[in-house]
Amino acid sequence: MSKFEIVHRRSIEQAEEFWAEAATGIEWDKPWERVLDASNAPFYRWFSGGRLNTCHNALDRHVNGGRADQVALIYDSPLTDSQRKLTYRELRDQTALFAGVLAARGITRGDRVIVYMPMIPEALVAVLACARIGAVHSVVFGGFAANELATRIDDAKPSAVISASCGIEPNRIVSYKPLLDRAIELASHIPDFCIILQRPQEHAELTPGFDIDWHDAVAAASPQDCVSLDANDPLYILYTSGTTGEPKGIVRDNGGHAVALHWTMKNIYGIAPGEVYWAASDIGWIVGHSYIMYAPLLHGNTTLLYEGKPVGTPDAGAFWRVVSEHKVAGMFTAPTALRAIKQQDPEGTLAGNYDLSALRSLFLAGERCDPATLHWAEKTLGVPVIDHWWQTETGWAIASNCIGIEPLPVKPGSTTLATPGWDVTVLDAGGSKMPTGKIGAIACKLPLPPGTLLGFWQADDRYRKSYLERFPGYYETGDAGYIDEDGYIYVMSRTDDIINVAGHRLSTGAIEEVLAAHPDVAECAVMGVADDLKGQLPVGLLVLKAGVDRNPDDIVTEVINLVRERIGPVVAFKKAVVADRLPKTRSGKILRGTMRKIADSEEYRLPATIEDPTVLTEIRQALQSIGYAGGAI
Ligand code: COA
Ligand code: AMP
């Protein structure tokens, strides 16, 4: 049996011993009473009865333990042409002061705080300050529109919102404050106050008595110590796309999260404390939560916060410049970022301009990495390039090549084996195991390991219905794929309406809700069509209400703007077309899968249940007119 197999088997067969051992990597105020708490199964809990503080483990512990002068955070921002480095002591002190700002205004254990900030060090300070006092943070990605922020405000009911005057995109300044004001106007819940960081690039108008200036507040604050929390107290809520416009508030605990993330740094990523780790993602996504904010700090690494893009800031060598300048030992990004670089620098020439000798591995996630991109990255960087699979819900990798335990052969297209703690299987619609190599629904046997979701924020029933009911005893991932004869996992597609646009997880159902709200639209369908750069792009088909005789192009422009306004620019919804009718089954179900195949010029079988096959010719023509289905682009 290989070293990896021994570790994996132990993690499943002696899970409590395995994770209790991993938990020694964390400082506890009080040891746990039960490693695995099954008293309320299928809602499992880890380390019940234990007490700790995640911020203490991410900062104070290292300050006290000899890393006070080690750089904890490197901020590298080609978008503002600036850099900053904060040592563990500096980051701890700034966090303690900002925790003082919150505590002085009555924020306490269990209160929610929304953090709507760009990729700047203060965002980490805000998040860690919440963790320090037991407030539950919920970071909202800057590329979402006011409406999405409002939905999250209404669900989390935050006491405070922490924001900045602006974010910076290569082509524009994103004014956060008007978006925040609009969101608060739209929401039914009103936070007690907002704290706004004024950035030099744009000054926001503050409302006296409601908005507080970050710098003024910090100047008057006293530092606040870490508060001891229950292991199962929520650390954060992170909203992710569901099958409708109602996002799912994924809740993470303190204890299991700290234990699992700390364990992954060495065992999955092969990183030693003190080394520089860079997750080129955004703090608004799960990768940013786990591998920009928490895991590297829990593990005593230097984490890197990059406010820039893979291309255009200033060129396709930007990532390699950062790796070489900051001696990055381990890196993590999404395949779409590599495709963007590859498009502009197909031979990988720019990598040759930099000393990349510190880099030992590149991990990829967010979407399936196509083998061509994987090979290009291996050739360009000369290090192992590892596709690993995970979700907002799981918080860390379900399947990976765990180079810190034992590097395994890479099979392009696969995310390698189930990670320790994960018992992964492929099931058919009835819940029976699929034979080797056959595609089905990928499910994980309960209990899930530490660090995974506690459930949805105040919606246990919704969590149970969405993930636990279809296959009793399992967590349904929503992904479809197969496992080969060596146990390698291949994640191929979703079983629901989620699409992945440039590594961003979006719901076509949510986009359809926006289209359907247009007064001239009677019916619509949105599907994720293949895209060379972004992996998938949403494309819409609209059927207009009887009697509407406006120019269809105007209606298309209006719905495109509506999606940008309601969900946000990150959806990249730019293509829609009007059709006379949509293909449906005799029971009235819209055949989105068939239309998607037509758009992608894939072969498809005529669905036996289709009401009227002639509609498919009309759909093909409509899609061709916007550059799909073999049409000219
Ligand atoms: N705040 C405000 N707007 C944002 C934003 C943010 N944080 N992030 C993106 N946007 C906007 C962009 O400005 C753009 O708007 P536009 O339509 O006005 O141009 C739109 O959202 C789409 O942005 P993006 O997805 O960045 O697409 P792009 O075409 O500008 O760049 C890539 C393409 C591949 C370079 C880019 O998507 C990328 O870096 N992807 C990596 C994603 C990633 O790391 N995902 C995390 C999972 S690990
Ligand atoms: P998110 O919650 O935004 O991280 O998105 C999670 C979803 O992205 C998963 O359920 C998969 O559909 C997809 N995904 C993430 N990583 C991979 C991967 N390595 N291979 C295939 N799909 C992936």
Tab-separated table of N, CA and C in Angstrom, residues 135-233:
chain	number	residue	atom	x	y	z
A	135	ALA	N	-17.461	37.937	15.956
A	135	ALA	CA	-18.497	38.373	15.007
A	135	ALA	C	-18.373	37.499	13.756
A	136	VAL	N	-19.487	37.284	13.092
A	136	VAL	CA	-19.512	36.372	11.933
A	136	VAL	C	-19.378	37.217	10.671
A	137	HIS	N	-18.257	37.081	9.969
A	137	HIS	CA	-18.098	37.929	8.790
A	137	HIS	C	-18.726	37.287	7.564
A	138	SER	N	-19.161	38.142	6.654
A	138	SER	CA	-19.656	37.655	5.379
A	138	SER	C	-19.097	38.584	4.301
A	139	VAL	N	-18.129	38.073	3.569
A	139	VAL	CA	-17.477	38.879	2.546
A	139	VAL	C	-18.306	38.781	1.261
A	140	VAL	N	-18.570	39.921	0.657
A	140	VAL	CA	-19.316	39.929	-0.609
A	140	VAL	C	-18.367	40.403	-1.712
A	141	PHE	N	-18.308	39.648	-2.781
A	141	PHE	CA	-17.411	39.926	-3.909
A	141	PHE	C	-17.763	41.269	-4.557
A	142	GLY	N	-16.739	42.040	-4.896
A	142	GLY	CA	-16.931	43.378	-5.444
A	142	GLY	C	-17.564	43.425	-6.827
A	143	GLY	N	-17.543	42.309	-7.546
A	143	GLY	CA	-18.100	42.308	-8.905
A	143	GLY	C	-19.605	42.070	-8.932
A	144	PHE	N	-20.233	41.989	-7.742
A	144	PHE	CA	-21.689	41.843	-7.700
A	144	PHE	C	-22.363	43.206	-7.664
A	145	ALA	N	-23.587	43.242	-8.173
A	145	ALA	CA	-24.357	44.489	-8.187
A	145	ALA	C	-25.030	44.713	-6.828
A	146	ALA	N	-25.574	45.944	-6.680
A	146	ALA	CA	-26.218	46.340	-5.425
A	146	ALA	C	-27.307	45.353	-5.000
A	147	ASN	N	-28.046	44.867	-5.971
A	147	ASN	CA	-29.143	43.955	-5.675
A	147	ASN	C	-28.669	42.675	-4.973
A	148	GLU	N	-27.541	42.145	-5.446
A	148	GLU	CA	-26.985	40.928	-4.836
A	148	GLU	C	-26.511	41.215	-3.410
A	149	LEU	N	-25.923	42.399	-3.243
A	149	LEU	CA	-25.477	42.792	-1.908
A	149	LEU	C	-26.694	42.921	-0.980
A	150	ALA	N	-27.774	43.490	-1.520
A	150	ALA	CA	-28.992	43.663	-0.725
A	150	ALA	C	-29.549	42.302	-0.282
A	151	THR	N	-29.537	41.331	-1.187
A	151	THR	CA	-30.032	39.986	-0.849
A	151	THR	C	-29.241	39.420	0.326
A	152	ARG	N	-27.924	39.646	0.296
A	152	ARG	CA	-27.074	39.113	1.358
A	152	ARG	C	-27.295	39.886	2.658
A	153	ILE	N	-27.538	41.189	2.552
A	153	ILE	CA	-27.818	41.982	3.761
A	153	ILE	C	-29.108	41.462	4.405
A	154	ASP	N	-30.101	41.174	3.585
A	154	ASP	CA	-31.371	40.708	4.140
A	154	ASP	C	-31.269	39.319	4.746
A	155	ASP	N	-30.397	38.493	4.199
A	155	ASP	CA	-30.272	37.140	4.749
A	155	ASP	C	-29.412	37.134	6.016
A	156	ALA	N	-28.282	37.834	5.978
A	156	ALA	CA	-27.353	37.777	7.120
A	156	ALA	C	-27.753	38.750	8.232
A	157	LYS	N	-28.527	39.770	7.892
A	157	LYS	CA	-28.939	40.802	8.854
A	157	LYS	C	-27.740	41.319	9.668
A	158	PRO	N	-26.782	41.928	8.966
A	158	PRO	CA	-25.569	42.372	9.649
A	158	PRO	C	-25.808	43.588	10.545
A	159	SER	N	-25.056	43.669	11.635
A	159	SER	CA	-25.092	44.867	12.477
A	159	SER	C	-24.299	45.974	11.807
A	160	ALA	N	-23.280	45.582	11.038
A	160	ALA	CA	-22.432	46.590	10.395
A	160	ALA	C	-21.994	46.115	9.016
A	161	VAL	N	-21.680	47.096	8.156
A	161	VAL	CA	-21.062	46.790	6.864
A	161	VAL	C	-19.734	47.532	6.822
A	162	ILE	N	-18.695	46.830	6.404
A	162	ILE	CA	-17.380	47.469	6.264
A	162	ILE	C	-17.063	47.507	4.777
A	163	SER	N	-16.735	48.697	4.297
A	163	SER	CA	-16.512	48.832	2.861
A	163	SER	C	-15.400	49.848	2.596
A	164	ALA	N	-15.199	50.128	1.326
A	164	ALA	CA	-14.167	51.091	0.937
A	164	ALA	C	-14.789	52.024	-0.086
A	165	SER	N	-14.107	53.133	-0.341
A	165	SER	CA	-14.680	54.082	-1.304
A	165	SER	C	-14.747	53.466	-2.702
A	166	CYS	N	-13.766	52.631	-3.040
A	166	CYS	CA	-13.778	52.111	-4.415
A	166	CYS	C	-12.925	50.861	-4.576
A	167	GLY	N	-13.251	50.145	-5.636
A	167	GLY	CA	-12.383	49.085	-6.115
A	167	GLY	C	-11.766	49.583	-7.414
A	168	ILE	N	-10.768	48.861	-7.891
A	168	ILE	CA	-10.124	49.322	-9.125
A	168	ILE	C	-10.044	48.170	-10.115
A	169	GLU	N	-10.638	48.372	-11.263
A	169	GLU	CA	-10.555	47.428	-12.370
A	169	GLU	C	-9.669	48.089	-13.428
A	170	PRO	N	-9.066	47.303	-14.316
A	170	PRO	CA	-8.146	47.905	-15.283
A	170	PRO	C	-8.782	49.033	-16.093
A	171	ASN	N	-10.098	48.890	-16.388
A	171	ASN	CA	-10.714	49.878	-17.279
A	171	ASN	C	-11.528	50.936	-16.546
A	172	ARG	N	-11.646	50.837	-15.217
A	172	ARG	CA	-12.489	51.803	-14.509
A	172	ARG	C	-12.317	51.698	-13.003
A	173	ILE	N	-12.750	52.782	-12.334
A	173	ILE	CA	-12.838	52.763	-10.870
A	173	ILE	C	-14.242	52.264	-10.541
A	174	VAL	N	-14.357	51.302	-9.658
A	174	VAL	CA	-15.683	50.815	-9.266
A	174	VAL	C	-16.066	51.528	-7.968
A	175	SER	N	-17.031	52.427	-8.056
A	175	SER	CA	-17.428	53.199	-6.872
A	175	SER	C	-18.262	52.299	-5.964
A	176	TYR	N	-17.669	51.878	-4.857
A	176	TYR	CA	-18.371	50.953	-3.962
A	176	TYR	C	-19.479	51.642	-3.176
A	177	LYS	N	-19.223	52.905	-2.792
A	177	LYS	CA	-20.149	53.554	-1.858
A	177	LYS	C	-21.552	53.712	-2.455
A	178	PRO	N	-21.689	54.202	-3.689
A	178	PRO	CA	-23.043	54.270	-4.256
A	178	PRO	C	-23.702	52.891	-4.356
A	179	LEU	N	-22.894	51.869	-4.643
A	179	LEU	CA	-23.450	50.502	-4.706
A	179	LEU	C	-23.952	50.078	-3.331
A	180	LEU	N	-23.161	50.399	-2.314
A	180	LEU	CA	-23.549	50.054	-0.942
A	180	LEU	C	-24.807	50.829	-0.531
A	181	ASP	N	-24.819	52.123	-0.831
A	181	ASP	CA	-26.001	52.941	-0.481
A	181	ASP	C	-27.250	52.372	-1.144
A	182	ARG	N	-27.114	52.024	-2.412
A	182	ARG	CA	-28.252	51.487	-3.156
A	182	ARG	C	-28.706	50.148	-2.546
A	183	ALA	N	-27.735	49.321	-2.165
A	183	ALA	CA	-28.068	48.017	-1.566
A	183	ALA	C	-28.840	48.224	-0.266
A	184	ILE	N	-28.413	49.181	0.529
A	184	ILE	CA	-29.095	49.416	1.813
A	184	ILE	C	-30.512	49.955	1.558
A	185	GLU	N	-30.637	50.740	0.498
A	185	GLU	CA	-31.964	51.239	0.110
A	185	GLU	C	-32.889	50.070	-0.291
A	186	LEU	N	-32.312	49.117	-1.035
A	186	LEU	CA	-33.105	47.983	-1.530
A	186	LEU	C	-33.439	46.976	-0.430
A	187	ALA	N	-32.560	46.871	0.567
A	187	ALA	CA	-32.734	45.828	1.585
A	187	ALA	C	-33.805	46.218	2.599
A	188	SER	N	-34.416	45.206	3.200
A	188	SER	CA	-35.383	45.503	4.267
A	188	SER	C	-34.642	45.693	5.589
A	189	HIS	N	-33.539	44.960	5.737
A	189	HIS	CA	-32.762	45.095	6.974
A	189	HIS	C	-31.809	46.288	6.862
A	190	ILE	N	-31.718	47.059	7.927
A	190	ILE	CA	-30.771	48.191	7.898
A	190	ILE	C	-29.693	47.957	8.957
A	191	PRO	N	-28.423	47.930	8.538
A	191	PRO	CA	-27.354	47.762	9.529
A	191	PRO	C	-27.289	48.979	10.464
A	192	ASP	N	-26.651	48.803	11.615
A	192	ASP	CA	-26.558	49.935	12.563
A	192	ASP	C	-25.622	51.014	12.036
A	193	PHE	N	-24.545	50.596	11.377
A	193	PHE	CA	-23.587	51.578	10.856
A	193	PHE	C	-22.713	50.944	9.771
A	194	CYS	N	-22.035	51.823	9.027
A	194	CYS	CA	-21.062	51.353	8.030
A	194	CYS	C	-19.709	51.996	8.337
A	195	ILE	N	-18.660	51.262	8.091
A	195	ILE	CA	-17.312	51.842	8.214
A	195	ILE	C	-16.717	51.853	6.812
A	196	ILE	N	-16.268	53.031	6.400
A	196	ILE	CA	-15.795	53.177	5.014
A	196	ILE	C	-14.319	53.572	5.006
A	197	LEU	N	-13.548	52.795	4.276
A	197	LEU	CA	-12.132	53.150	4.099
A	197	LEU	C	-12.013	54.036	2.856
A	198	GLN	N	-11.510	55.249	3.048
A	198	GLN	CA	-11.332	56.144	1.896
A	198	GLN	C	-10.026	55.775	1.200
A	199	ARG	N	-10.118	55.399	-0.060
A	199	ARG	CA	-8.905	55.118	-0.832
A	199	ARG	C	-8.502	56.385	-1.572
A	200	PRO	N	-7.203	56.549	-1.831
A	200	PRO	CA	-6.760	57.783	-2.498
A	200	PRO	C	-7.361	57.957	-3.895
A	201	GLN	N	-7.767	56.847	-4.523
A	201	GLN	CA	-8.244	56.937	-5.915
A	201	GLN	C	-9.635	57.554	-6.014
A	202	GLU	N	-10.414	57.490	-4.943
A	202	GLU	CA	-11.758	58.080	-4.987
A	202	GLU	C	-12.233	58.371	-3.568
A	203	HIS	N	-12.838	59.538	-3.410
A	203	HIS	CA	-13.342	59.919	-2.094
A	203	HIS	C	-14.850	59.684	-2.068
A	204	ALA	N	-15.319	58.953	-1.065
A	204	ALA	CA	-16.764	58.684	-0.972
A	204	ALA	C	-17.435	59.705	-0.058
A	205	GLU	N	-18.663	60.068	-0.401
A	205	GLU	CA	-19.457	60.942	0.474
A	205	GLU	C	-19.991	60.103	1.625
A	206	LEU	N	-19.715	60.507	2.857
A	206	LEU	CA	-20.192	59.737	4.002
A	206	LEU	C	-21.431	60.396	4.603
A	207	THR	N	-22.343	59.562	5.097
A	207	THR	CA	-23.554	60.095	5.741
A	207	THR	C	-23.278	60.240	7.234
A	208	PRO	N	-23.271	61.474	7.738
A	208	PRO	CA	-22.969	61.648	9.167
A	208	PRO	C	-23.962	60.869	10.028
A	209	GLY	N	-23.450	60.277	11.085
A	209	GLY	CA	-24.308	59.525	12.002
A	209	GLY	C	-24.543	58.090	11.554
A	210	PHE	N	-24.161	57.755	10.340
A	210	PHE	CA	-24.358	56.383	9.851
A	210	PHE	C	-23.045	55.802	9.325
A	211	ASP	N	-22.364	56.584	8.497
A	211	ASP	CA	-21.077	56.124	7.962
A	211	ASP	C	-19.937	56.629	8.841
A	212	ILE	N	-19.003	55.745	9.081
A	212	ILE	CA	-17.849	56.110	9.912
A	212	ILE	C	-16.601	55.982	9.059
A	213	ASP	N	-15.717	56.968	9.171
A	213	ASP	CA	-14.466	56.919	8.416
A	213	ASP	C	-13.514	55.932	9.104
A	214	TRP	N	-13.005	54.991	8.327
A	214	TRP	CA	-12.118	53.936	8.863
A	214	TRP	C	-10.960	54.548	9.660
A	215	HIS	N	-10.249	55.509	9.040
A	215	HIS	CA	-9.033	56.035	9.678
A	215	HIS	C	-9.365	56.784	10.963
A	216	ASP	N	-10.445	57.572	10.945
A	216	ASP	CA	-10.841	58.300	12.163
A	216	ASP	C	-11.148	57.313	13.281
A	217	ALA	N	-11.874	56.260	12.928
A	217	ALA	CA	-12.292	55.291	13.949
A	217	ALA	C	-11.079	54.574	14.542
A	218	VAL	N	-10.141	54.206	13.673
A	218	VAL	CA	-8.966	53.478	14.150
A	218	VAL	C	-8.105	54.395	15.033
A	219	ALA	N	-8.017	55.667	14.635
A	219	ALA	CA	-7.184	56.600	15.397
A	219	ALA	C	-7.687	56.736	16.837
A	220	ALA	N	-8.984	56.535	17.039
A	220	ALA	CA	-9.550	56.721	18.378
A	220	ALA	C	-9.744	55.395	19.124
A	221	ALA	N	-9.290	54.286	18.522
A	221	ALA	CA	-9.638	52.966	19.097
A	221	ALA	C	-8.599	52.446	20.079
A	222	SER	N	-9.030	51.538	20.944
A	222	SER	CA	-8.102	50.795	21.805
A	222	SER	C	-8.106	49.346	21.332
A	223	PRO	N	-6.929	48.704	21.430
A	223	PRO	CA	-6.864	47.322	20.934
A	223	PRO	C	-7.760	46.383	21.742
A	224	GLN	N	-8.249	45.377	21.032
A	224	GLN	CA	-9.166	44.411	21.656
A	224	GLN	C	-8.529	43.028	21.600
A	225	ASP	N	-8.597	42.302	22.693
A	225	ASP	CA	-8.030	40.948	22.743
A	225	ASP	C	-8.934	39.927	22.062
A	226	CYS	N	-8.382	38.741	21.852
A	226	CYS	CA	-9.183	37.658	21.280
A	226	CYS	C	-10.190	37.153	22.311
A	227	VAL	N	-11.360	36.812	21.823
A	227	VAL	CA	-12.421	36.280	22.677
A	227	VAL	C	-12.435	34.767	22.500
A	228	SER	N	-12.581	34.030	23.595
A	228	SER	CA	-12.614	32.570	23.485
A	228	SER	C	-13.977	32.121	22.953
A	229	LEU	N	-13.955	31.286	21.917
A	229	LEU	CA	-15.207	30.890	21.253
A	229	LEU	C	-15.379	29.377	21.283
A	230	ASP	N	-16.626	28.946	21.150
A	230	ASP	CA	-16.886	27.512	21.006
A	230	ASP	C	-16.362	27.063	19.645
A	231	ALA	N	-15.838	25.861	19.594
A	231	ALA	CA	-15.352	25.327	18.311
A	231	ALA	C	-16.438	25.399	17.246
A	232	ASN	N	-17.688	25.207	17.643
A	232	ASN	CA	-18.787	25.184	16.667
A	232	ASN	C	-19.423	26.548	16.424
A	233	ASP	N	-18.942	27.575	17.093
A	233	ASP	CA	-19.452	28.922	16.791
A	233	ASP	C	-19.151	29.252	15.332
